XYZ file of N, CA and C in Angstrom:
372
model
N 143.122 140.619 -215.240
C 144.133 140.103 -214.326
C 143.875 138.624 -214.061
N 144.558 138.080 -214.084
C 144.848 136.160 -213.912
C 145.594 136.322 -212.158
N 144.757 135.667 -211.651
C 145.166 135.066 -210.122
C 145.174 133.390 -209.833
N 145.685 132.747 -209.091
C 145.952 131.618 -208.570
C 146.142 131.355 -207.147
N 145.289 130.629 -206.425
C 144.986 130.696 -205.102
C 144.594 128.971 -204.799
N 146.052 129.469 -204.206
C 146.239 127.386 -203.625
C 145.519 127.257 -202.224
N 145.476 125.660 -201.672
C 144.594 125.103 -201.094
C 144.891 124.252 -200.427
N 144.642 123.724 -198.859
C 144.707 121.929 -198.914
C 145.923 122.006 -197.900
N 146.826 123.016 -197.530
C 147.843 122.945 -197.025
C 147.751 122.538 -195.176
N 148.499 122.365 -194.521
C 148.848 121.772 -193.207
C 149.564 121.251 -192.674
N 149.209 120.627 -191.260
C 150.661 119.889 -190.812
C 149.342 118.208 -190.860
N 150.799 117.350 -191.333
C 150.650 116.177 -190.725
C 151.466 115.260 -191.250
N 151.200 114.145 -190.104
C 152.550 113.358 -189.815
C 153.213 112.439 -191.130
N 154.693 112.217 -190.840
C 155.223 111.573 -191.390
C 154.707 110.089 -192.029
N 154.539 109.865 -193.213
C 154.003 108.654 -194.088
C 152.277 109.316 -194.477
N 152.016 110.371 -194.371
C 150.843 110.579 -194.321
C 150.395 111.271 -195.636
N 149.430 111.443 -196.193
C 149.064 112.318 -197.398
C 148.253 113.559 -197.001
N 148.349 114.660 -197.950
C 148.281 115.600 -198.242
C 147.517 115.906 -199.736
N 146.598 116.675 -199.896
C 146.121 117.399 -201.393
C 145.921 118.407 -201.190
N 146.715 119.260 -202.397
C 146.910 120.792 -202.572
C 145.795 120.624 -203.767
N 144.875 121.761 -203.957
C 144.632 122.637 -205.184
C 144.808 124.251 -205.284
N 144.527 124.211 -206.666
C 145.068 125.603 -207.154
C 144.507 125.621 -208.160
N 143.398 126.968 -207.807
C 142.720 127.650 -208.612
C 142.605 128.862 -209.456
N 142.340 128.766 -210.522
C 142.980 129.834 -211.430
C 141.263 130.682 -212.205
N 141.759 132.307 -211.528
C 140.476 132.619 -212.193
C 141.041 133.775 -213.007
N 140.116 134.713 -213.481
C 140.433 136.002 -214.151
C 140.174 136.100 -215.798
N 141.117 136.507 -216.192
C 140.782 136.838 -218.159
C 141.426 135.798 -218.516
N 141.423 134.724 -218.334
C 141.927 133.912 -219.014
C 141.515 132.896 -220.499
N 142.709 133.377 -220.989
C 142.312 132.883 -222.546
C 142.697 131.759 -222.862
N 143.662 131.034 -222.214
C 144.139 129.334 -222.255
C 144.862 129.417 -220.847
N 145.464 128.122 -220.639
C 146.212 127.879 -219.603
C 147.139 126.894 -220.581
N 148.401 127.109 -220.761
C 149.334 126.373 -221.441
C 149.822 125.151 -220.208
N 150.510 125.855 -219.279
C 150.893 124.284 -218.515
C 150.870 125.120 -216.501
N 151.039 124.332 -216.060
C 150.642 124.534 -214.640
C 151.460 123.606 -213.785
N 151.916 123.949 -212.780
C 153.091 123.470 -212.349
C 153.014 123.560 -210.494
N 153.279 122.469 -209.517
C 153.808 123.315 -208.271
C 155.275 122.722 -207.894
N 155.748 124.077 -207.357
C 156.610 124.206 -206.080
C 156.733 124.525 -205.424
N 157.834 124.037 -204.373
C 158.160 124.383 -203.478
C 159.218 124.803 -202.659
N 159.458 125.662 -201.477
C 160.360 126.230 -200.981
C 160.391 125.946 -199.470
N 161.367 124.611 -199.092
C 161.865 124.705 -197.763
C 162.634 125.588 -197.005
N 162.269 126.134 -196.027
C 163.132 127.455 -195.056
C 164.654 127.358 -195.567
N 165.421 128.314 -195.853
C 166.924 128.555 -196.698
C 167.011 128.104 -197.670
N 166.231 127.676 -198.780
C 166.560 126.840 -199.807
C 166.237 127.201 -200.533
N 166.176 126.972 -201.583
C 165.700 127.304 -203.070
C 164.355 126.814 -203.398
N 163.614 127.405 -204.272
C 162.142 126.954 -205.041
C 162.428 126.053 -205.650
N 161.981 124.727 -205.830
C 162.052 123.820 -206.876
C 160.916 123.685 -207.183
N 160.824 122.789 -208.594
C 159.689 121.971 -208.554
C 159.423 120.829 -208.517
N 158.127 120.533 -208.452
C 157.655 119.473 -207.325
C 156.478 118.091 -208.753
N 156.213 119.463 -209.336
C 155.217 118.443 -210.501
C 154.464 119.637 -211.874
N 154.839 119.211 -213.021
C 153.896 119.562 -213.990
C 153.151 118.751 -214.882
N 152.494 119.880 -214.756
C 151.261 119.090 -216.265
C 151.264 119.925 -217.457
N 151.462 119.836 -218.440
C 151.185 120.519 -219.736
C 150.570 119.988 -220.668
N 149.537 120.595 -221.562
C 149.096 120.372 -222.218
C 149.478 119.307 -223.419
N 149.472 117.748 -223.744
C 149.670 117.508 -224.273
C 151.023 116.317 -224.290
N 151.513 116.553 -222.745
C 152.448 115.950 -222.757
C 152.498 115.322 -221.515
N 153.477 114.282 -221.068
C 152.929 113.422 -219.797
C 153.798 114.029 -218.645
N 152.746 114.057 -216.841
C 153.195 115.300 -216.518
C 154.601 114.400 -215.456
N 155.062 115.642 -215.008
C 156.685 115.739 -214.871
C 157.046 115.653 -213.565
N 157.752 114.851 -212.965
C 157.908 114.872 -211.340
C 159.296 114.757 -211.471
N 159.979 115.315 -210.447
C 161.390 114.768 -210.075
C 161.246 113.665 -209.324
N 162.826 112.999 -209.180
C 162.953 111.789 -208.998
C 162.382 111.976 -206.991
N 162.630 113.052 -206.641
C 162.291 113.121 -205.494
C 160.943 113.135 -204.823
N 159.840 113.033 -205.932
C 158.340 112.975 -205.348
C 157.911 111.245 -206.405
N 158.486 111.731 -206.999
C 158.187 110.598 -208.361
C 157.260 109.272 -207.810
N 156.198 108.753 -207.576
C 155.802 107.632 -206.922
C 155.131 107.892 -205.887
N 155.115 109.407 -205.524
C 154.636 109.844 -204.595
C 153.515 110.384 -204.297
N 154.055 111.527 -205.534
C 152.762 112.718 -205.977
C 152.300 112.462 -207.328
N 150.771 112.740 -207.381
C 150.427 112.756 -208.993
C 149.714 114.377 -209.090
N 149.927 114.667 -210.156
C 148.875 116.128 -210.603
C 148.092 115.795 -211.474
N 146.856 116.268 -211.221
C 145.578 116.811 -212.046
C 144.921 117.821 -212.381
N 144.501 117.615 -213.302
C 143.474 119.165 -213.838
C 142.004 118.636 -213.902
N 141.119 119.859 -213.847
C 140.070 119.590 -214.509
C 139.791 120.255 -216.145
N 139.060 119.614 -217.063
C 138.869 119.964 -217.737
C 139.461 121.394 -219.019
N 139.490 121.852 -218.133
C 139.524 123.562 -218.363
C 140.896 123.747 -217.879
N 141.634 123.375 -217.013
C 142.529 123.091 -216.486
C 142.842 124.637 -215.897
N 141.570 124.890 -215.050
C 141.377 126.020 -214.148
C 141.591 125.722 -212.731
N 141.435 124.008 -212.313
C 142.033 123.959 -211.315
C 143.127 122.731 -211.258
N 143.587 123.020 -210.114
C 144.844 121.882 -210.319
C 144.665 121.166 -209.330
N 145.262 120.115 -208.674
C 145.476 119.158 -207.701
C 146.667 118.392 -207.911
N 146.991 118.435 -206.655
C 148.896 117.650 -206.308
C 147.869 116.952 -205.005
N 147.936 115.621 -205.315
C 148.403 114.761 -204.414
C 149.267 114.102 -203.776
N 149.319 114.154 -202.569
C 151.177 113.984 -201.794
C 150.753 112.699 -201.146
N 151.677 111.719 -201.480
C 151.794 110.460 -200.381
C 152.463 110.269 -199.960
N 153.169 109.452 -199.194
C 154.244 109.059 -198.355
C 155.092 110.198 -197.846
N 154.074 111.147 -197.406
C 155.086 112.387 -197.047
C 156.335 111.957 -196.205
N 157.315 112.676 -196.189
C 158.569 112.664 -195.524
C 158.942 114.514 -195.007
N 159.964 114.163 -193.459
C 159.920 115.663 -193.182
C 160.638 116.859 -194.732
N 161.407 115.811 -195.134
C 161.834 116.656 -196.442
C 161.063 117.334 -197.509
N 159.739 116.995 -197.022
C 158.619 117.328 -198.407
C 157.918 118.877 -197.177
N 158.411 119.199 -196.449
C 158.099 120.354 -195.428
C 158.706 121.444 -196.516
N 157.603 122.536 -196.392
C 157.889 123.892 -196.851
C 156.625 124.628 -197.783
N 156.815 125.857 -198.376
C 155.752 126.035 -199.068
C 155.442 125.970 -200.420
N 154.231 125.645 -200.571
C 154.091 124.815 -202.086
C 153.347 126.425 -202.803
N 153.664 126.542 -203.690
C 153.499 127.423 -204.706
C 153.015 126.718 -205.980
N 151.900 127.398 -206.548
C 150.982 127.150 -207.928
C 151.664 127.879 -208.598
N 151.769 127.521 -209.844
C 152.432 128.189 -210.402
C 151.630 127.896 -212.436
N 151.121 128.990 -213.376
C 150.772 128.923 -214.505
C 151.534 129.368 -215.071
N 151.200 128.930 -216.587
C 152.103 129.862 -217.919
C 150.419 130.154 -218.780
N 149.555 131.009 -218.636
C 148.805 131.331 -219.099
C 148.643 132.257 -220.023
N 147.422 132.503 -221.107
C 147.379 133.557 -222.129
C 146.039 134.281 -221.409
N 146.362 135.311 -221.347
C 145.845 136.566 -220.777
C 145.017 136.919 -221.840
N 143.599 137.051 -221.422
C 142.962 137.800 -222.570
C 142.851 139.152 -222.399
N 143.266 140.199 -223.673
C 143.670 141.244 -223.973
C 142.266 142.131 -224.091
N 142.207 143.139 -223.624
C 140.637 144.214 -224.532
C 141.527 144.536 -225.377
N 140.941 145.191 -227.112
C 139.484 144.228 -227.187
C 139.500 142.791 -227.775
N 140.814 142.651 -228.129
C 140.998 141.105 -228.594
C 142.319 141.035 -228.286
N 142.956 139.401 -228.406
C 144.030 138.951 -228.570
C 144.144 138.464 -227.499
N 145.484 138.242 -226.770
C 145.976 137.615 -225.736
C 147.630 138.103 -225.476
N 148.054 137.459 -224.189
C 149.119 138.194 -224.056
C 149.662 136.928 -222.937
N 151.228 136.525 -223.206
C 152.087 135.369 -222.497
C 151.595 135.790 -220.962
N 151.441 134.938 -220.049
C 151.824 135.549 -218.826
C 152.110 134.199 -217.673
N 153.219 134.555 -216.971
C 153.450 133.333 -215.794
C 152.795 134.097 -214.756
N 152.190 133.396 -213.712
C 151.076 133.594 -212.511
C 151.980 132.564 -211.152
N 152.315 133.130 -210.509
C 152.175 132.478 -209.545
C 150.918 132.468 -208.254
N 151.016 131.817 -207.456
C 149.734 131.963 -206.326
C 151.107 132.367 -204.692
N 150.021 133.041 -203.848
C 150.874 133.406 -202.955
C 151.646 132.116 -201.635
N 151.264 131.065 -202.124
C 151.970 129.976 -201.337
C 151.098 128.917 -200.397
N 150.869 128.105 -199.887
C 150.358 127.449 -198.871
C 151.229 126.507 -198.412
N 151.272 126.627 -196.785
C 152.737 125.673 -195.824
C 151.814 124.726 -196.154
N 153.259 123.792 -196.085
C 153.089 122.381 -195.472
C 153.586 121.957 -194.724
N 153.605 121.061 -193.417
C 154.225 120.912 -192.572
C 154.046 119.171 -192.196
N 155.205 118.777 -192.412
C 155.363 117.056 -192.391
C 156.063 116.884 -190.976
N 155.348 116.341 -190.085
C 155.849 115.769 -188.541
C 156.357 114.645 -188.541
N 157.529 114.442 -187.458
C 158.074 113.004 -187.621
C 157.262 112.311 -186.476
């Protein structure tokens, strides 16, 4: 079983920064790409930032300058750094993988992982 268990979450004020991580343990046989979002109260999940293997990682125009993501190595854990928060960046941030599951007694198997969420809360 592959789990993901984010980090870093809280309240604080407007213009202020924030760092989430998200840690990924279990049978894991790669981690293809790793991603967070988020979900403000009535709204939809978006996302917020990826990284994938190989390619340069991905922000919407709405964090863009804001937030950067990192991995380590292994790219078992993640980190979103948030700057210039605004109350609009309020809600919960979700980890999110596209990982290969290692199989008994061999192989691997596709699997998306999410983590169960951590608030954020941006004060004016």
């Amino acid at each position: 079983q592959v789990q993901l268990v984010e980090s870093g979450g809280g309240l604080v004020q407007a213009g202020g920064s924030l760092s989430l991580s998200c840690a990924a343990s279990g049978s894991i046989f790669g981690i293809d790409a790793m991603a967070w979002y988020r979900q403000a109260s009535g709204k939809q999940r978006e996302l917020v930032a990826r990284i994938r293997s190989g390619s340069t990682p991905y922000f919407p125009d709405s964090v863009k300058g804001r937030f950067t993501i990192s991995t380590d190595g292994a790219r078992k854990t993640m980190t979103l750094q948030m700057n210039g928060l605004n109350i609009e960046d309020t809600g919960v941030y979700y980890c999110n993988a596209q990982v290969k599951e290692s199989m008994y007694p061999s192989g691997y198997r596709d699997l998306e992982v999410w983590g169960p969420g951590t608030l954020v809360t941006v004060s004016s």
